[in-house]
Coordinates of C-alpha atoms and ligand atoms in Angstrom, one line a residue:
M84 CA 82.7 82.1 107.1
E85 CA 81.9 79.5 110.2
I86 CA 83.9 79.4 113.4
D87 CA 84.3 75.9 114.1
G88 CA 86.9 73.6 116.1
R89 CA 89.8 73.6 113.3
T90 CA 89.2 77.9 112.6
K91 CA 92.8 79.2 113.5
I92 CA 93.2 82.5 115.5
C93 CA 95.5 85.1 114.6
G94 CA 95.3 89.0 115.8
L95 CA 97.4 92.2 116.7
I96 CA 99.0 93.5 119.8
G97 CA 98.8 97.0 120.9
N98 CA 97.5 99.8 122.4
P99 CA 95.3 101.2 121.7
V100 CA 94.1 98.9 118.6
E101 CA 90.5 100.2 118.4
H102 CA 91.8 101.9 114.7
T103 CA 93.2 99.1 113.0
L104 CA 93.0 98.4 109.8
S105 CA 94.5 94.7 110.1
P106 CA 91.2 92.7 110.9
M107 CA 89.8 94.0 107.6
I108 CA 92.7 93.3 105.4
H109 CA 93.4 89.9 107.3
N110 CA 89.9 88.4 107.1
T111 CA 89.4 89.5 103.7
L112 CA 92.2 87.3 102.7
A113 CA 90.7 84.9 104.8
G114 CA 87.6 84.8 103.1
R115 CA 89.2 84.9 99.8
M116 CA 91.2 82.8 100.3
G117 CA 89.1 79.6 101.4
H118 CA 91.3 79.5 105.2
N119 CA 89.7 79.0 108.6
L120 CA 90.8 81.7 109.8
V121 CA 89.9 84.4 111.9
Y122 CA 91.6 87.8 113.4
V123 CA 91.0 90.0 116.0
P124 CA 92.0 93.0 118.3
F125 CA 94.0 92.2 121.5
P126 CA 94.4 95.5 123.9
V127 CA 97.7 94.5 125.8
E128 CA 97.7 96.6 129.1
K129 CA 101.4 98.1 129.7
G130 CA 104.0 95.8 131.3
R131 CA 102.1 92.3 130.3
V132 CA 103.1 91.8 126.8
A133 CA 105.1 88.7 128.2
E134 CA 102.8 87.6 129.5
A135 CA 100.3 88.2 126.2
V136 CA 102.8 86.6 123.8
A137 CA 103.3 83.6 126.3
G138 CA 99.4 83.0 126.8
A139 CA 99.2 83.2 123.3
H140 CA 101.6 80.6 122.0
A141 CA 99.4 78.2 125.4
L142 CA 96.3 79.2 123.6
G143 CA 97.5 78.0 119.9
V144 CA 97.1 81.8 118.3
L145 CA 99.0 81.1 114.6
G146 CA 100.5 84.7 114.6
L147 CA 100.2 88.0 116.1
N148 CA 101.1 92.0 114.4
V149 CA 102.5 93.3 117.3
T150 CA 102.1 97.5 117.0
V151 CA 102.6 100.3 118.8
P152 CA 104.0 100.9 121.5
Y153 CA 105.6 97.5 121.5
K154 CA 107.5 96.4 118.5
S155 CA 111.0 96.3 120.6
E156 CA 109.6 95.6 123.8
V157 CA 108.5 92.6 122.5
I158 CA 112.1 91.1 121.2
A159 CA 112.7 89.6 124.8
N160 CA 109.9 87.7 125.0
L161 CA 110.1 85.7 121.3
K162 CA 112.5 82.9 120.7
E163 CA 114.4 83.8 117.6
N164 CA 114.1 86.6 115.1
D165 CA 115.0 87.2 111.6
C166 CA 117.8 89.0 110.5
L167 CA 116.6 92.6 109.6
A168 CA 114.6 92.6 112.1
G169 CA 116.9 92.0 115.0
Q170 CA 118.9 95.0 112.9
I171 CA 116.6 96.7 112.9
G172 CA 115.0 96.0 117.1
A173 CA 111.9 96.1 116.2
V174 CA 109.2 93.5 115.4
N175 CA 105.7 93.7 113.8
T176 CA 104.7 90.0 113.3
L177 CA 105.4 87.2 115.4
V178 CA 105.3 83.5 113.7
R179 CA 104.1 80.7 115.7
T180 CA 107.5 78.0 116.2
K181 CA 107.6 75.2 118.3
G182 CA 108.6 76.8 121.5
G183 CA 107.4 79.7 120.7
Y184 CA 107.3 82.3 118.3
K185 CA 109.9 83.7 115.4
G186 CA 110.2 88.0 115.0
Y187 CA 110.1 89.4 111.8
N188 CA 109.9 93.3 110.7
T189 CA 107.4 92.7 108.0
D190 CA 106.7 96.8 107.7
M191 CA 110.1 97.0 106.3
E192 CA 110.0 93.7 103.8
G193 CA 106.6 95.2 102.9
L194 CA 107.8 98.9 102.1
Y195 CA 110.4 97.0 99.7
R196 CA 107.3 95.2 97.9
A197 CA 105.7 97.5 97.6
M198 CA 108.0 99.5 96.0
A199 CA 109.1 96.9 94.0
C200 CA 105.5 96.5 92.4
E201 CA 105.8 100.1 91.8
G202 CA 109.3 99.3 89.5
I203 CA 111.5 101.6 92.0
R204 CA 114.2 100.0 92.8
I205 CA 116.5 100.4 96.2
G206 CA 119.4 97.8 95.4
G207 CA 122.3 100.4 93.3
E208 CA 120.2 103.2 94.1
Q209 CA 120.6 107.3 95.4
I210 CA 118.8 107.8 97.7
I211 CA 117.5 110.9 99.5
L212 CA 115.5 109.6 103.4
L213 CA 113.4 112.6 105.0
G214 CA 113.5 112.2 108.9
A215 CA 116.0 110.3 111.7
G216 CA 113.0 109.4 113.2
G217 CA 112.1 105.7 114.3
A218 CA 110.3 104.8 110.7
A219 CA 113.0 106.8 109.0
R220 CA 115.6 104.2 111.0
A221 CA 113.8 101.0 110.4
V222 CA 114.3 102.5 106.1
A223 CA 117.8 103.0 106.5
H224 CA 118.5 100.0 107.8
L225 CA 116.1 98.3 104.8
C226 CA 118.6 100.3 102.3
A227 CA 121.5 99.0 103.7
A228 CA 120.2 95.6 103.7
K229 CA 119.2 96.2 100.0
G230 CA 122.4 97.3 98.4
A231 CA 121.5 101.0 98.1
A232 CA 124.6 102.7 96.5
K233 CA 124.5 105.5 99.3
V234 CA 121.7 107.3 101.6
Y235 CA 121.1 111.0 102.5
M236 CA 119.8 111.3 105.4
L237 CA 118.4 114.1 106.4
N238 CA 116.3 115.5 109.8
R239 CA 116.0 118.3 111.9
S240 CA 117.9 117.5 114.5
L241 CA 121.6 115.9 113.2
D242 CA 122.6 114.3 116.8
K243 CA 120.2 111.9 116.0
A244 CA 120.8 111.6 112.3
Q245 CA 124.3 110.9 113.1
T246 CA 123.5 108.2 115.5
V247 CA 121.4 106.9 113.0
A248 CA 124.2 106.4 110.4
G249 CA 126.6 105.4 112.7
E250 CA 125.1 102.3 114.0
V251 CA 123.3 101.0 110.4
N252 CA 126.7 101.7 109.0
K253 CA 128.7 100.0 111.6
A254 CA 125.4 96.8 111.1
A255 CA 126.5 96.8 107.0
G256 CA 130.4 97.2 107.6
K257 CA 130.4 100.5 104.7
E258 CA 129.9 104.3 105.1
I259 CA 126.2 103.5 102.8
V260 CA 124.6 106.0 105.1
C261 CA 125.2 110.4 105.4
P262 CA 123.7 112.0 108.2
M263 CA 122.7 115.4 107.4
C264 CA 121.4 118.6 108.8
M265 CA 118.0 119.0 107.1
M266 CA 118.7 122.8 106.6
D267 CA 121.7 121.5 104.3
Y268 CA 119.7 119.6 101.5
A269 CA 121.0 121.8 98.7
T270 CA 124.5 120.5 99.7
I271 CA 123.5 117.2 98.4
P272 CA 125.8 116.6 94.8
D273 CA 123.8 117.2 91.6
G274 CA 121.8 114.5 90.3
K275 CA 118.4 112.1 90.2
Y276 CA 117.5 110.7 93.0
L277 CA 114.6 107.9 95.2
A278 CA 113.6 110.4 97.8
I279 CA 111.8 108.8 101.2
Q280 CA 109.5 110.4 103.4
G281 CA 110.0 109.1 106.5
T282 CA 108.9 112.1 108.9
S283 CA 105.5 112.4 110.5
V284 CA 105.6 115.9 108.9
G285 CA 102.3 116.2 106.2
L286 CA 100.2 113.8 108.0
T287 CA 96.3 114.5 108.0
P288 CA 95.4 116.9 109.4
N289 CA 98.4 119.5 108.5
D290 CA 98.2 118.4 104.8
E291 CA 100.2 120.8 103.9
D292 CA 102.8 120.8 106.2
V293 CA 106.1 119.6 104.2
V294 CA 110.0 119.3 105.8
I295 CA 111.6 120.7 102.3
S296 CA 109.2 123.4 100.2
D297 CA 112.2 125.1 98.2
A298 CA 111.9 123.9 94.2
T299 CA 115.6 123.3 94.1
F300 CA 115.3 120.0 96.4
Y301 CA 112.2 118.2 94.2
E302 CA 114.5 119.2 90.9
K303 CA 116.6 116.1 92.1
V304 CA 113.9 114.0 92.5
H305 CA 113.5 111.0 90.0
T306 CA 110.6 109.5 92.8
G307 CA 109.3 109.7 96.1
F308 CA 107.2 107.5 98.1
D309 CA 106.0 109.2 101.0
L310 CA 105.2 106.7 104.0
I311 CA 102.1 108.6 105.0
Y312 CA 99.6 107.6 103.7
S313 CA 96.6 109.9 105.0
P314 CA 96.2 112.2 103.5
W315 CA 96.1 110.3 100.0
E316 CA 98.1 113.1 98.8
T317 CA 100.3 114.6 100.9
K318 CA 102.4 118.0 99.7
F319 CA 105.2 115.7 99.3
M320 CA 104.0 113.9 96.8
K321 CA 102.9 116.8 95.2
L322 CA 105.5 119.0 94.9
V323 CA 107.6 115.7 93.9
K324 CA 105.0 115.7 91.1
A325 CA 105.0 119.4 90.4
H326 CA 109.0 118.9 89.4
G327 CA 108.5 116.1 86.6
G328 CA 108.9 113.1 89.7
R329 CA 106.6 109.9 90.1
A330 CA 105.8 109.9 93.1
Y331 CA 103.8 107.5 95.7
N332 CA 102.0 107.4 99.4
G333 CA 102.5 104.6 102.0
L334 CA 99.5 102.4 101.8
K335 CA 100.9 99.6 99.7
M336 CA 103.7 99.1 102.2
L337 CA 100.8 99.0 104.6
L338 CA 99.2 96.7 102.3
Y339 CA 102.1 94.3 101.8
Q340 CA 103.3 94.3 105.4
A341 CA 100.1 92.5 106.1
I342 CA 100.3 90.2 103.3
I343 CA 103.4 88.9 104.1
A344 CA 102.3 88.2 107.4
Y345 CA 99.5 86.6 106.4
E346 CA 102.5 84.5 104.0
L347 CA 104.4 83.7 106.8
W348 CA 101.7 82.2 108.8
N349 CA 100.1 80.4 106.5
E350 CA 102.5 79.2 104.0
V351 CA 101.1 80.2 101.2
H352 CA 101.4 82.8 98.4
V353 CA 99.0 85.7 97.8
S354 CA 98.2 86.2 94.2
D355 CA 98.6 89.8 92.7
A356 CA 94.6 89.8 92.2
D357 CA 93.9 88.8 96.2
A358 CA 96.0 91.9 96.8
D359 CA 94.4 94.0 94.6
V360 CA 90.8 93.4 96.3
V361 CA 92.0 94.6 99.3
Y362 CA 94.1 97.6 97.9
E363 CA 90.5 98.5 96.6
K364 CA 89.1 98.4 99.5
L365 CA 92.2 100.6 101.4
R366 CA 91.7 103.0 99.3
E367 CA 88.2 103.3 99.6
H368 CA 88.2 103.8 103.0
F369 CA 91.3 106.9 103.1
T370 CA 89.8 108.2 100.1
G371 CA 85.9 107.6 100.4
K372 CA 85.9 107.3 97.0
T373 CA 83.9 103.5 95.3
Ligands
ATR199 P1 107.9 107.5 113.6 O1 107.9 106.7 115.0 O2 106.8 108.2 113.0 O3 109.4 107.7 112.8 P2 109.2 109.5 115.2 O4 110.2 109.1 116.1 O5 109.2 110.8 116.8 O6 108.1 108.9 115.2 O7 110.4 110.4 114.4 C1 109.5 111.7 113.8 C2 110.3 112.4 112.8 O8 110.2 113.7 112.2 C3 111.3 112.7 112.9 O9 111.6 112.9 111.6 C4 111.4 113.9 113.3 O10 112.8 115.2 113.8 P3 113.6 115.1 114.8 O11 114.3 113.7 114.9 O12 114.2 116.3 114.7 O13 112.5 115.8 116.0 C5 110.7 114.3 112.3 N1 109.4 115.8 112.9 C6 108.8 115.3 113.1 N2 108.6 116.9 113.1 C7 109.0 118.1 112.5 C8 109.0 119.0 112.0 N3 108.4 119.9 112.3 N4 109.8 119.3 111.0 C9 111.3 118.4 110.5 N5 111.0 116.8 111.4 C10 109.9 117.7 111.7

């Protein structure tokens, strides 16, 4: 693509940003869709988020993604927030509006779309959610917002799960999230569940780690969705499959959080064919297989 006087800029603010795949995703989309747009990483020093957001707006930057450690801190610098992003208290996408940026959480909308893409529903479902950290907390909000029937939130430290459950149930106005200690998984009522793995256990290089290894747990799982995508197939996914369930990694969540941001910035719809091209590039990156 030729950069000229009309080229629009989007980018990523965070620290560090060196290992991000977002430029590859967005620049591929811009190329395929014929948009005069470039996406670049912006490393932002601690304490300079307000300056970065105001400066980007002053420079006409169309949109920004936000990554660690600024997803919460950035909120104070925005003109408004999308409802789900406000509930979660974390924003990963800024969309330019007159006088400032509007914040969105496309991580969670991305997870929702990735699941929909695989035919996985949240509405009306009985869900087991492993973890109560930043990622799992956002997933709990998503499940409540999309009408899950029940979410059993299992965490190593019960107090954290209790805090998150209290917060999500209050926002939802009903008791959807049931906090539990990870060790008590056997007391989950019999049935078949969608299980979402939202802890950091099993991440490369600890490929063989898993929060629950007991077969009786996996007999209750019809579908497993791991937010991790490195390794490509986590131990959690292997155990779900070994007990007859379907299992997915988090790569489509990564893909769709970017696609939704791209759609918001450019007011377009990214086709399935374009999404597939980017997915293949990501898959090759992580598996090394063409
Ligand atoms: P993230 O932003 O990726 O969610 P986080 O907020 O640090 O990261 O949360 C990590 C999650 O993984 C938590 O649910 C954590 O459990 P605790 O709240 O009990 O710490 C979970 N986790 C990390 N290491 C774990 C381990 N060895 N066993 C069980 N759970 C673990």
